[in-house]
Coordinates of C-alpha atoms and ligand atoms in Angstrom, one line a residue:
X206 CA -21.2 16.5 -16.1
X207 CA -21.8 14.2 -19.1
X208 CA -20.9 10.5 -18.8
X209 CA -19.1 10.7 -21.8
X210 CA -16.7 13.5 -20.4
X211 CA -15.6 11.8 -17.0
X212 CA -15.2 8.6 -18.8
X213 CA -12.9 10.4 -21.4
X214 CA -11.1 11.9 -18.1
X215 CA -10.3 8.1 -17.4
X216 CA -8.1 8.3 -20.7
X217 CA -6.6 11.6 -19.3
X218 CA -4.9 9.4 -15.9
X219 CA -1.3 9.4 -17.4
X220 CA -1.1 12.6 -18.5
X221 CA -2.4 13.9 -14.7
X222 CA 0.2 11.8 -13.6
X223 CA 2.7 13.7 -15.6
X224 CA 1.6 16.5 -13.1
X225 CA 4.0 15.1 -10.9
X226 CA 7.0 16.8 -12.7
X227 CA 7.1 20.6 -12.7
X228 CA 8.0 21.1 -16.7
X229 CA 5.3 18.8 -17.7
X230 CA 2.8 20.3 -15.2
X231 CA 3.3 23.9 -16.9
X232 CA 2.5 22.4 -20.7
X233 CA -0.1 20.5 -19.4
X234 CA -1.4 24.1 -17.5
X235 CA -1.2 25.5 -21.3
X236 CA -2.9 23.0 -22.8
X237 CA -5.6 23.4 -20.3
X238 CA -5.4 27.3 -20.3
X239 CA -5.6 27.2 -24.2
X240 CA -7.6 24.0 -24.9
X241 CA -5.7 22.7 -27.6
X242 CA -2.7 20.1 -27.9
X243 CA 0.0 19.3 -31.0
X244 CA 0.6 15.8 -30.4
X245 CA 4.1 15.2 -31.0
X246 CA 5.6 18.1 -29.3
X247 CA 3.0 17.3 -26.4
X248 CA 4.1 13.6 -26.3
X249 CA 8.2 15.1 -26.0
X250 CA 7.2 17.7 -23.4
X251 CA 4.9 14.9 -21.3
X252 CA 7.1 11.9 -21.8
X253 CA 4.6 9.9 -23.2
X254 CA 5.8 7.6 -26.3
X255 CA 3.4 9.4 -29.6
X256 CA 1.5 6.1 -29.9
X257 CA 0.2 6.7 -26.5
X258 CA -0.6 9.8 -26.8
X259 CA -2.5 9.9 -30.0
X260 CA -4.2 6.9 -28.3
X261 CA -5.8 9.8 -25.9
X262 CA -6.7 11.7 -28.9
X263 CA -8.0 9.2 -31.2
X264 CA -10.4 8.3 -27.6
X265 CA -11.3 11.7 -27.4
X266 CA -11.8 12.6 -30.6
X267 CA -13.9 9.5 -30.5
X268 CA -15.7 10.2 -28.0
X269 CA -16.7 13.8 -29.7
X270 CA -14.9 15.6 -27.1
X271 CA -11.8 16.6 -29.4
X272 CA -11.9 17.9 -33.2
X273 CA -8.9 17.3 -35.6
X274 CA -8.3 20.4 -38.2
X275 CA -5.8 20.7 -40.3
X276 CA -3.9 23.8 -40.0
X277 CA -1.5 24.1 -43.0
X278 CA 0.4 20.4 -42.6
X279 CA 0.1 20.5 -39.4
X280 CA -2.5 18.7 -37.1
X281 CA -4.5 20.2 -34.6
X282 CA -6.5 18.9 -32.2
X283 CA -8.9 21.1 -30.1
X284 CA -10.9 19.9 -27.0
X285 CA -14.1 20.6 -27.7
X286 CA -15.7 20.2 -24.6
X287 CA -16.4 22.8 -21.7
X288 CA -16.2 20.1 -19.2
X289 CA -13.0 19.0 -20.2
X290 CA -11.2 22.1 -20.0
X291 CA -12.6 22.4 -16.6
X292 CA -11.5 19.1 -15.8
X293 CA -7.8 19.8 -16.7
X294 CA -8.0 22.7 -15.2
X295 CA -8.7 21.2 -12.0
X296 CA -6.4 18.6 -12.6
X297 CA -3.1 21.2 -13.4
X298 CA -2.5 23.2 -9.9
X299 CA -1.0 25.7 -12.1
X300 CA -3.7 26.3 -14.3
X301 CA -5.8 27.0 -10.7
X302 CA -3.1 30.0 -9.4
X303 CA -2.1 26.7 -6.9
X304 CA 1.1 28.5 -5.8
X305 CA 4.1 26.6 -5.5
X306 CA 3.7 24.7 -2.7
X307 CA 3.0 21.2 -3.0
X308 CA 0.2 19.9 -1.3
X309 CA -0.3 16.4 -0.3
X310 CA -3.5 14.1 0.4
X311 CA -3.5 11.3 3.0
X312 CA -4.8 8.2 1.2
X313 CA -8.1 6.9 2.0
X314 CA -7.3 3.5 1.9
X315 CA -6.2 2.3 5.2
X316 CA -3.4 -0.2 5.8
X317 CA -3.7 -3.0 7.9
X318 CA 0.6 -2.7 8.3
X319 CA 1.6 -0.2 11.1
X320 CA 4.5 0.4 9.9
X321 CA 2.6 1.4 6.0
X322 CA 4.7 4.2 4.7
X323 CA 2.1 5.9 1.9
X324 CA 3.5 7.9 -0.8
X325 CA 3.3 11.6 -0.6
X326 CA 1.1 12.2 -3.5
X327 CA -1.3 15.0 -4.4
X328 CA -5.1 14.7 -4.6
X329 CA -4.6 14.7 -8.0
X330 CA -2.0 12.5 -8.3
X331 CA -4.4 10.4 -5.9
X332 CA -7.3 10.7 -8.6
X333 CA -5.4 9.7 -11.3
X334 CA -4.0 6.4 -9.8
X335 CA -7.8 6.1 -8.6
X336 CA -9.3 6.4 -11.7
X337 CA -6.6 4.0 -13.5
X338 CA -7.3 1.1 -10.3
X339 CA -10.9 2.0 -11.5
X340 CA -10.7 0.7 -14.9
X341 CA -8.5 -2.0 -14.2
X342 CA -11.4 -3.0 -11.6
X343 CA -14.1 -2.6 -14.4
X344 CA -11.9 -4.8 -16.3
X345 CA -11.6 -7.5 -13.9
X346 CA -15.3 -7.6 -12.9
X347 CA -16.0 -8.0 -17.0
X348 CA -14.1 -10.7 -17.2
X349 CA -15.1 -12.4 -14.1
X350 CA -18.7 -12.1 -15.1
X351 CA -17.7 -14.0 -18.2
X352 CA -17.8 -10.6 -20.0
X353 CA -14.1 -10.5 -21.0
X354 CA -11.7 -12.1 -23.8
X355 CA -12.0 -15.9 -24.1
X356 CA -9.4 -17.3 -21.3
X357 CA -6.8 -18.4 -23.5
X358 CA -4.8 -20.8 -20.5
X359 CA -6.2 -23.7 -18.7
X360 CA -6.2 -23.7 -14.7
X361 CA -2.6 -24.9 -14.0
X362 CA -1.3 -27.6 -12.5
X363 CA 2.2 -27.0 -10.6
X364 CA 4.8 -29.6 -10.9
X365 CA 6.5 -28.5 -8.4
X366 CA 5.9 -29.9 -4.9
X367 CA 7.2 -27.3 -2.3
X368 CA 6.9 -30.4 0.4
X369 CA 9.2 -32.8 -1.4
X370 CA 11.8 -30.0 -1.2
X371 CA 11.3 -30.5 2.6
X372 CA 10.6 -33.9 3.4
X373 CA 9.1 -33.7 7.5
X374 CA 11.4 -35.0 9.9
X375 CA 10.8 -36.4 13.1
X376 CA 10.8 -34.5 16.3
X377 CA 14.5 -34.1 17.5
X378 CA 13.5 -32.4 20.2
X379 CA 14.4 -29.1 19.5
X380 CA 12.0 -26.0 21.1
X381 CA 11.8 -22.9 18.3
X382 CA 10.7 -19.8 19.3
X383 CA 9.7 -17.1 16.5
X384 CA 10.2 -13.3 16.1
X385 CA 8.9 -11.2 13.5
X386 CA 6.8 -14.3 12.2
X387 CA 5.6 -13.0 8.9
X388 CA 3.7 -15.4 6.9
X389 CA 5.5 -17.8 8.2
X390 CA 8.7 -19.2 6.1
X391 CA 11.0 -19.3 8.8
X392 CA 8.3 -21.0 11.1
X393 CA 7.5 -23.5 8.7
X394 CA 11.1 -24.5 7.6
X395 CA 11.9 -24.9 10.7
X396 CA 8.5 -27.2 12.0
X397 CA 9.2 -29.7 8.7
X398 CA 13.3 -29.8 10.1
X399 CA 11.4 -31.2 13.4
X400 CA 12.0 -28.5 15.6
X401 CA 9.0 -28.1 18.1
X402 CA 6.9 -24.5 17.4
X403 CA 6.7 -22.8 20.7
X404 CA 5.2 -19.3 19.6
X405 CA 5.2 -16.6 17.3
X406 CA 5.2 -13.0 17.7
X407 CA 3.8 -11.0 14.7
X408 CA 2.6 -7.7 14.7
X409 CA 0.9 -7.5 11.3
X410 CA -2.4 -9.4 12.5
X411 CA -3.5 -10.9 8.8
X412 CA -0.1 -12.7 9.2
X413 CA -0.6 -14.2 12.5
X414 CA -3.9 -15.1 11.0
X415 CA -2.3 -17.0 8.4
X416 CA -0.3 -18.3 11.0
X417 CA -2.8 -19.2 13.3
X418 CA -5.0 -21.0 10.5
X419 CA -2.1 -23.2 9.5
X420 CA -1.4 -24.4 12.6
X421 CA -4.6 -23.5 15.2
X422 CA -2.2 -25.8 17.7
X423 CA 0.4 -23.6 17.5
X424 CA 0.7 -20.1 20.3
X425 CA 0.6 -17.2 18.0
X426 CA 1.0 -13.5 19.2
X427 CA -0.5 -11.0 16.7
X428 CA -0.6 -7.1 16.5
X429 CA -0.2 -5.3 19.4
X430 CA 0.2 -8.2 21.6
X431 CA 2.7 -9.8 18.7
X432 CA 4.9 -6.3 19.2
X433 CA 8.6 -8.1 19.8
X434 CA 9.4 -4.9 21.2
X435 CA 6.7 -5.0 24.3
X436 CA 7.2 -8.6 25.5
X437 CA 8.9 -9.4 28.8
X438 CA 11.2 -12.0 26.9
X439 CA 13.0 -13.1 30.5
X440 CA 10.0 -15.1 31.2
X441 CA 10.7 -17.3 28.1
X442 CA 14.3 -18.3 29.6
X443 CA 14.6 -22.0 29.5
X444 CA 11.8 -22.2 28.0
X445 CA 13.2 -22.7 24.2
X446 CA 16.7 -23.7 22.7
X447 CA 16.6 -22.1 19.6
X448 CA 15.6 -18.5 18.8
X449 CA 14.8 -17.3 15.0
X450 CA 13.2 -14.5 13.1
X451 CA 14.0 -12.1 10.2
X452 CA 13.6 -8.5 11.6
X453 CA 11.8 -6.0 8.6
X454 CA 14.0 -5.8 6.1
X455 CA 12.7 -2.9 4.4
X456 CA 15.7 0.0 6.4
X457 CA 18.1 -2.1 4.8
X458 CA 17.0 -3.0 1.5
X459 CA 18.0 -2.1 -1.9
X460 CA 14.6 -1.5 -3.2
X461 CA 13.7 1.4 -0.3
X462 CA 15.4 4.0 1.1
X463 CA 17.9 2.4 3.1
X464 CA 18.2 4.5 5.9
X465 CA 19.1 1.6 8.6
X466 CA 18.5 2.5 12.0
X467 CA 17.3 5.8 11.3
X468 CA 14.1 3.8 10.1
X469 CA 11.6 3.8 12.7
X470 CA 11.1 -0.1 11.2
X471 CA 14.4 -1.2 12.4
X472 CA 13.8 -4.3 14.4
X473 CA 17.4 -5.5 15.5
X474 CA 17.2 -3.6 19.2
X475 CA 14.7 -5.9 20.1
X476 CA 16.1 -9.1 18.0
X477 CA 18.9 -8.4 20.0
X478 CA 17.3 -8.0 23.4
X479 CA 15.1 -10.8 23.1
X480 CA 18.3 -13.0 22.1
X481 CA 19.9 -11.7 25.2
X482 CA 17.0 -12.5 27.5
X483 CA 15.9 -15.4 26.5
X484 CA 19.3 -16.6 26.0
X485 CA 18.6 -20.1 23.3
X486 CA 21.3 -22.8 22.8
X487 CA 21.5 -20.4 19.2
X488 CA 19.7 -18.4 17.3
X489 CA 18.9 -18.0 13.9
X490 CA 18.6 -14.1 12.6
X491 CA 17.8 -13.4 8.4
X492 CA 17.5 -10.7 6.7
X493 CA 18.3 -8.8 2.7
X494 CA 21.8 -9.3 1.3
X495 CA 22.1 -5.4 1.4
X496 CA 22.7 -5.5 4.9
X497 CA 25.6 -7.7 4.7
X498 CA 27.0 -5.0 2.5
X499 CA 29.8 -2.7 3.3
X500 CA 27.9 0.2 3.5
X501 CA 26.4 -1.5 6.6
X502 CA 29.2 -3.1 8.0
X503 CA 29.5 -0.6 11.3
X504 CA 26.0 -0.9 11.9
X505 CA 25.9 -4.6 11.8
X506 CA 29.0 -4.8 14.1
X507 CA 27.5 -2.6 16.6
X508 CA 24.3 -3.6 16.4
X509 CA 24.1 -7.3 15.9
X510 CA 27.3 -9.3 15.8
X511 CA 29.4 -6.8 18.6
X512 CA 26.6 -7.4 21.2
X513 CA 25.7 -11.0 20.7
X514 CA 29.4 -11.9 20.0
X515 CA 29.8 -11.3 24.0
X516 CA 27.9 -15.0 24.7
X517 CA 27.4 -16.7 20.6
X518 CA 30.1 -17.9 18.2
X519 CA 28.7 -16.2 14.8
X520 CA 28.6 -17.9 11.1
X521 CA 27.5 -15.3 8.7
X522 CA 25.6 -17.9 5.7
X523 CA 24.9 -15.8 2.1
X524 CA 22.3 -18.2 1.2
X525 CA 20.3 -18.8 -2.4
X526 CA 17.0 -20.0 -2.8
X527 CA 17.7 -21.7 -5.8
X528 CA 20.2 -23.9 -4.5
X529 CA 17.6 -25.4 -2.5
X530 CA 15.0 -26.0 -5.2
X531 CA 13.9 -23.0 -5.3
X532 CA 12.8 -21.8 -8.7
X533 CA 13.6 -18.1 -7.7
X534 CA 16.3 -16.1 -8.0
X535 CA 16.9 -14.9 -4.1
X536 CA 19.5 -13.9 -1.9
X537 CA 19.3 -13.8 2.0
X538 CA 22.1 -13.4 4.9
X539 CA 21.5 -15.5 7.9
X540 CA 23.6 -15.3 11.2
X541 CA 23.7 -18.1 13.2
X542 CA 25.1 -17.6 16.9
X543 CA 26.0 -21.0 19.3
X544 CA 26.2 -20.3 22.8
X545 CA 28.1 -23.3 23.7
X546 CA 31.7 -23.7 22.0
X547 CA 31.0 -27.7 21.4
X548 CA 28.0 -27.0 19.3
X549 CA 29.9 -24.3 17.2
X550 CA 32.5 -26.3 16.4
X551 CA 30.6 -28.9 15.0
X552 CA 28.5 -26.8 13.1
X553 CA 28.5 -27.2 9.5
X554 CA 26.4 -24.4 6.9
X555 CA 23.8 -26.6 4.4
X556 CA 24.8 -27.2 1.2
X557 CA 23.0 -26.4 -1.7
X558 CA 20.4 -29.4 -2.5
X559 CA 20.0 -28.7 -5.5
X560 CA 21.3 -26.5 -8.6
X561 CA 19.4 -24.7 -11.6
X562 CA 21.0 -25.4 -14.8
X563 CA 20.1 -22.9 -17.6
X564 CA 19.5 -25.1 -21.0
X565 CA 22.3 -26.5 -22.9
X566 CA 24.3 -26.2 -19.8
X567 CA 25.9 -29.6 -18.6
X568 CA 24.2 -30.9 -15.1
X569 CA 26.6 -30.5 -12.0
X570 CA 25.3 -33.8 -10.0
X571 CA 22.6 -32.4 -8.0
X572 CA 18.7 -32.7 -8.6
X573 CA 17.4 -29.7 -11.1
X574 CA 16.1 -26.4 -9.9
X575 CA 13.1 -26.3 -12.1
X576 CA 12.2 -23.2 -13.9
X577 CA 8.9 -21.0 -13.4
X578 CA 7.4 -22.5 -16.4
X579 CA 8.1 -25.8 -15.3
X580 CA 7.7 -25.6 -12.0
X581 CA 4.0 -23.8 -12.7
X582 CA 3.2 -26.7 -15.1
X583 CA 2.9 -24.7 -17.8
X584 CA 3.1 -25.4 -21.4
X585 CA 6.9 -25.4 -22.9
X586 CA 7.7 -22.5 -24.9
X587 CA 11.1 -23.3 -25.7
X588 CA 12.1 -20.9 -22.9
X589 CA 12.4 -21.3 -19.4
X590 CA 14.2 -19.4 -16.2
X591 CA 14.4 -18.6 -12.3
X592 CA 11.9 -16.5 -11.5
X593 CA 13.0 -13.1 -10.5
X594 CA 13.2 -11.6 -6.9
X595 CA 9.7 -11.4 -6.0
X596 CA 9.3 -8.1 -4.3
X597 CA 8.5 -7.8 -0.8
X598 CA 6.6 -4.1 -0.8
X599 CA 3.7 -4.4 2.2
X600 CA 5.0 -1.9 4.1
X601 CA 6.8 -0.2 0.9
X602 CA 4.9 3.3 -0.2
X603 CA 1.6 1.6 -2.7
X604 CA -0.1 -1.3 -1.3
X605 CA 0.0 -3.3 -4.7
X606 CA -0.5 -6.7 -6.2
X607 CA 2.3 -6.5 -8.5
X608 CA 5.3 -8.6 -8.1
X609 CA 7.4 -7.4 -9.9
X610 CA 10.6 -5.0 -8.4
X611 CA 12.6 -4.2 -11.3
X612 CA 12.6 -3.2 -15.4
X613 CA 15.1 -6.2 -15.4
X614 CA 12.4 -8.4 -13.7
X615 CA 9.7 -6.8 -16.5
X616 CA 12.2 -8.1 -19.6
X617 CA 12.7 -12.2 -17.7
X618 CA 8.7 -12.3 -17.1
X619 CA 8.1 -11.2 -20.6
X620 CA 10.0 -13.3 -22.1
X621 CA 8.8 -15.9 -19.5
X622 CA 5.3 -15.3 -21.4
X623 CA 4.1 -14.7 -17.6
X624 CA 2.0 -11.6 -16.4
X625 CA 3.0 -10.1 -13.0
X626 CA 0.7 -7.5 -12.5
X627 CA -2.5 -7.8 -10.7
X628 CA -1.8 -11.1 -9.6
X629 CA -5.3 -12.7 -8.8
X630 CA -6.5 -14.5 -5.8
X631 CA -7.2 -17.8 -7.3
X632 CA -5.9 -19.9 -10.2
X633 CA -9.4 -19.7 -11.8
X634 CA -9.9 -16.0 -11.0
X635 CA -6.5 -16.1 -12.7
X636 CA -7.2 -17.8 -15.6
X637 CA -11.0 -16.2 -16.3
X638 CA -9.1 -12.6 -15.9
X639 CA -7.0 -12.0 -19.3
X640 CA -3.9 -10.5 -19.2
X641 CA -4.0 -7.7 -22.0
X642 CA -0.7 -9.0 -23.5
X643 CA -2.0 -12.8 -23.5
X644 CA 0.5 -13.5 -20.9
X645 CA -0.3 -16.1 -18.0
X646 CA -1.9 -14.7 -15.2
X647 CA -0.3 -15.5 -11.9
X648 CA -2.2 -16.5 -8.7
X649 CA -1.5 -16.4 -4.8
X650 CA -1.0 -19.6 -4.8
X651 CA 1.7 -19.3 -8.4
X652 CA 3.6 -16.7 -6.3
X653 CA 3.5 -18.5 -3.1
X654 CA 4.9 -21.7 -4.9
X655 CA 7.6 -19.4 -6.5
X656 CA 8.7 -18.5 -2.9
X657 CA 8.9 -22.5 -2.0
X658 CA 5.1 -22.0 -0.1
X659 CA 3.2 -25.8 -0.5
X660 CA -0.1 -24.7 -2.1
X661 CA -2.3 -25.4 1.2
X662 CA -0.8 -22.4 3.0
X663 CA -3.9 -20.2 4.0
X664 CA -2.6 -16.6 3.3
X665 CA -5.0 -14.3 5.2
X666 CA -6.4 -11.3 4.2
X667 CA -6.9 -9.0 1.1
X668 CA -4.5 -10.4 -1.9
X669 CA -1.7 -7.4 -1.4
X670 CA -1.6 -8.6 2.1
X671 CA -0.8 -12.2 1.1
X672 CA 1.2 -10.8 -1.3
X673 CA 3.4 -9.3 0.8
X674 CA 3.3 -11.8 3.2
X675 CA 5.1 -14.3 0.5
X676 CA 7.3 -11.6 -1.1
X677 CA 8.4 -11.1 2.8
X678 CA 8.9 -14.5 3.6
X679 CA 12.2 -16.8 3.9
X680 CA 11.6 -19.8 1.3
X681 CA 10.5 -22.4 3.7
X682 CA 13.1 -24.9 2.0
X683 CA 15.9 -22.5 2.8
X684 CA 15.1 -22.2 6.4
X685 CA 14.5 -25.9 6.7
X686 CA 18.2 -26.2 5.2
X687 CA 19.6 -23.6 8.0
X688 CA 16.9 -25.4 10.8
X689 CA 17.9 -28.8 9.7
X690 CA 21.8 -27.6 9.9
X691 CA 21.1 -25.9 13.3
X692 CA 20.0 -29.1 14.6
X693 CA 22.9 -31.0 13.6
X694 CA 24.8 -28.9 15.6
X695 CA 23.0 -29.4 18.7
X696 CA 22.2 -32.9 18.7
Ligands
SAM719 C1 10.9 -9.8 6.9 S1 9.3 -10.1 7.6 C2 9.6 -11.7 8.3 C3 9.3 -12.8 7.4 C4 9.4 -14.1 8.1 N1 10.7 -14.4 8.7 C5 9.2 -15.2 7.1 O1 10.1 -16.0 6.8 O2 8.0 -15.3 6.6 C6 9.3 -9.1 9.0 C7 8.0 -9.1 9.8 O3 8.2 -8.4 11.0 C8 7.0 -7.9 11.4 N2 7.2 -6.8 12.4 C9 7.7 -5.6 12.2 N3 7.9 -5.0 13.4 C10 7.5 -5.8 14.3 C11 7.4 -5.8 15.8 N4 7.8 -4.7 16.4 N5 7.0 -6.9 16.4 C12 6.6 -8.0 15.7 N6 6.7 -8.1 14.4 C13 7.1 -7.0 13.7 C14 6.4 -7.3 10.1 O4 5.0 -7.2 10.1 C15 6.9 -8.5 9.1 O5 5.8 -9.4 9.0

C-alpha cells in the first residue's frame, strides 16, 4: 500500500468509528461496496456535522485519492483509489459478509490497575481510536521537537499554595492507619493534621510508589501485598487509634455503571472488616456523593452504617472541596464512627475555611476560594470559575489523559480558555505542546493543584496513571479538615 493511502485512512478514523452504530455501519458498507459518497446526506446518515465531513473529502481529494464531478447540481465525489476501497471494506464488517455477531478485540495495551475494566470494542473500532492516538502522538512529538506552532503561554506560575491551605501541625499523638491509599489525599491530610502515618495498603503499585517516594519513612503496602482484602488486620489491634480510607468509588458513582455490590470493585466488606478487627478509637470512611443517595440507602445501611453502628456512633459529613480552598467544584460523603460515647459527643464536623465567591458577588467573611485561572497564575481574562469535577477514570473503561467528565465540564473549561485534553506531564511539555484551540495546556502538576495536591507530590508512573491517581484522590485540605476535626474529638 501507498503512503499516501494509509495516511488518508488516518482521516477516515471518525467515520470507522461510526461503525459502532448499526445504521451508520450499513451506509458506510455502501459507500465502500459502491466507492462513492454525497456528502450531505452522508454527513446526516454518519452523524458527522458537514464541515467535518467535507474536511475528509477536501483531504482526500487532496491527497488525489477522491475526484469531485459534477453530476447535474449535484456534487459527487468518487474514491479513486483501489486501496481505499479495500481499506473501507475491511473497515465495514458488513461490507466483509461479517455476520451479525459482534466481535470484540482485547486491547493490547495492558493496565497496570487490576481492577481495569476495558471497553468492549471491535478491532476496528480498536484501529480507529489507534490511529487517531497516532496522530495526536505525531503531533505532540512535532511540537516537542520544536516543530510545532509557536507556544503562545509562558510556563505558569501557581498562586495558589496547596500547603498554606494546610498549615503542619504538631504531632498530637494520634496513630493513622490507611486503606485503599490511592495517591495519597487522605494520607496526606491527615500527616499535615499531625496524626502519626502508621501504613498504607494500596493495591495499584504506581500509587504506593507515589506513596512510598513522598514519604520513603513511611510503611507502605502495594499490589498484591497492599490487597485490603488479604491482610490479617487483627494483628494491627492496638496498634493505631484512628482508621481511614476511601474504598473505590467507581460501583457507586455517577459517571459508571453503578452497579454497587454487584461490582467485583466494591471494597466496603473489607473496609468494614478491617474496621471491626482492628477496632480504632474511630475511623474515617469517604467515598462519591452518589452513594449517599437514596438509591443506595439499603445498601449503605446494611453494609456500612448497620454493621459498624453495633460498636461506633456515626456522623454522616457531605463535604465540598471548595469550602476549604479548594478551587474545584467536588463533592464527597465521609462517615465518621467514635467508639467511645465521650469522644462522639464532643465531636464537632469542620467548617468550611473558606468560600468561593463568583464575581460581583458580596464576600461572606471567609478568605476567597480562588478560581482556576487564578489559582494557576494565569493571565486574567475577565473570566474566572471553580474548576469542574475532575474525573477520576483509572479503572473506568479507556485509560486516558483527559480530565474532563462531562459536556457541562467542556462548556466551563472553554470558557475558562483552558484545554483539558491530553494533559501533559510537565508545565514545559505543557506549554511547548499547543493546544489546537489556543487554549492553555494543563500539566500533572496544574491538575494535581486543582485537586489541593502541593506541587512536590511525586505522582508515579505513566501520566494516565497520575492522572487518575489525583482525579481519585480526597483533596488533601478536605481530609486535613475531617483529620484535624477527628482529632479534636479525641484529644
Ligand atoms: C478512591 S481511591 C482512594 C483514594 C484515596 N483515599 C485518596 O485520597 O487519594 C480507591 C483506591 O483503592 C484501591 N483499591 C481497590 N481495591 C483495593 C484492594 N482490594 N486493596 C487495596 N487497595 C485497593 C484502588 O487502587 C484505588 O487507588
Amino acid at each position: 500500500m501507498t503512503n499516501t493511502s494509509s495516511d488518508a485512512l488516518e482521516t477516515l478514523a471518525p467515520l470507522a468509528q461510526a461503525l459502532a452504530e448499526p445504521t451508520r455501519r450499513r451506509v458506510l458498507a455502501v459507500l465502500a461496496r459502491d466507492g462513492h459518497a454525497y456528502p450531505g446526506e452522508l454527513a446526516v446518515e454518519l452523524g458527522l456535522a458537514p464541515t467535518a465531513l467535507s474536511h475528509h473529502l477536501t483531504w482526500l481529494r487532496r491527497a488525489g485519492l477522491t475526484v469531485a464531478v459534477l453530476e447535474g447540481r449535484r456534487r459527487r465525489h468518487l474514491l479513486s483509489s483501489d486501496d481505499l476501497q479495500a481499506m473501507l471494506r475491511e473497515l465495514s464488517p458488513a461490507a466483509t459478509g461479517g455476520g451479525s455477531e459482534t466481535r470484540y478485540a482485547p486491547s493490547r495495551i495492558p493496565s497496570s490497575h487490576p481492577h481495569h475494566q476495558p471497553r468492549d470494542l471491535t478491532a476496528q473500532q480498536r484501529e480507529a481510536f489507534r490511529r487517531t492516538a497516532t496522530l495526536s502522538r505525531l503531533a505532540k512529538t512535532a511540537a516537542l521537537a520544536g516543530e510545532g506552532p509557536e507556544p503562545i503561554h509562558d510556563v505558569n506560575v501557581p498562586k495558589l499554595s496547596a500547603h498554606d491551605l494546610m498549615p503542619e501541625r504538631s504531632p498530637n499523638g494520634l496513630r493513622a492507619l490507611s486503606l485503599f491509599s490511592g495517591g495519597g489525599g487522605l494520607d496526606l491530610g491527615f500527616a499535615r493534621a499531625g496524626m502519626a502515618h502508621v501504613a498504607s495498603f494500596e493495591l495499584m503499585q504506581d500509587a504506593a510508589n507515589t506513596l512510598q517516594k513522598a514519604h520513603p519513612d513511611w510503611q507502605v503496602f502495594g499490589g498484591p501485598e497492599g490487597d485490603v482484602g488479604r491482610v490479617n488486620w487483627k494483628a494491627w489491634r492496638d496498634q493505631v487509634e484512628v482508621l481511614h480510607g476511601g474504598p473505590p468509588c467507581q460501583p457507586f458513582s455517577v459517571a459508571g455503571r453503578q452497579r454497587g455490590q454487584l461490582d467485583p470493585r466494591d471494597g466496603w466488606p473489607a473496609y468494614v472488616r478491617a474496621v471491626r478487627a482492628v477496632r480504632p478509637l474511630a475511623f474515617v470512611a469517604e467515598n462519591v456523593p452518589a452513594l449517599a443517595s437514596k438509591k443506595f440507602a439499603d445498601y449503605v445501611e446494611q453494609t456500612i452504617t448497620g454493621p459498624l453502628g453495633r460498636d461506633y456512633t456515626i456522623v454522616r459529613l457531605l463535604l465540598r472541596a471548595e469550602e476549604f480552598g479548594v478551587p474545584q467544584t467536588r463533592r464527597r460523603v465521609v462517615w465518621v464512627g467514635f467508639r467511645r460515647r465521650r469522644d462522639a459527643a464532643r465531636y464537632e464536623p469542620p467548617a468550611p475555611t473558606h468560600a468561593w465567591v463568583p464575581d460581583g458577588e458580596p464576600p461572606v467573611g471567609l478568605p476567597r476560594t480562588l478560581g482556576v485561572r487564578e489559582a494557576l497564575g494565569l493571565p486574567d481574562i475577565g473570566f474566572d470559575a471553580l474548576s469542574p469535577t475532575i474525573r477520576s477514570t483509572l479503572t473506568g473503561p479507556r485509560h486516558t489523559t483527559s480530565i474532563l467528565n462531562s459536556t457541562a465540564a467542556q462548556r466551563v473549561f472553554a470558557q475558562l480558555q483552558i484545554w483539558p485534553n491530553g494533559v501533559a506531564p510537565t508545565r514545559e511539555r505543557a506549554r511547548a505542546f499547543v493546544a489546537a484551540n489556543g487554549h492553555f495546556r494543563l500539566s500533572v502538576p496544574d491538575v494535581a493543584l486543582l485537586q489541593g495536591f502541593p506541587d512536590d507530590w511525586p505522582f508515579q508512573g505513566a501520566t494516565y496513571m497520575q492522572l487518575g491517581q489525583i482525579g481519585n484522590a480526597v483533596p488533601p485540605p478536605m481530609a486535613y479538615a475531617v483529620a484535624s476535626s477527628v482529632a479534636a474529638a479525641l484529644a
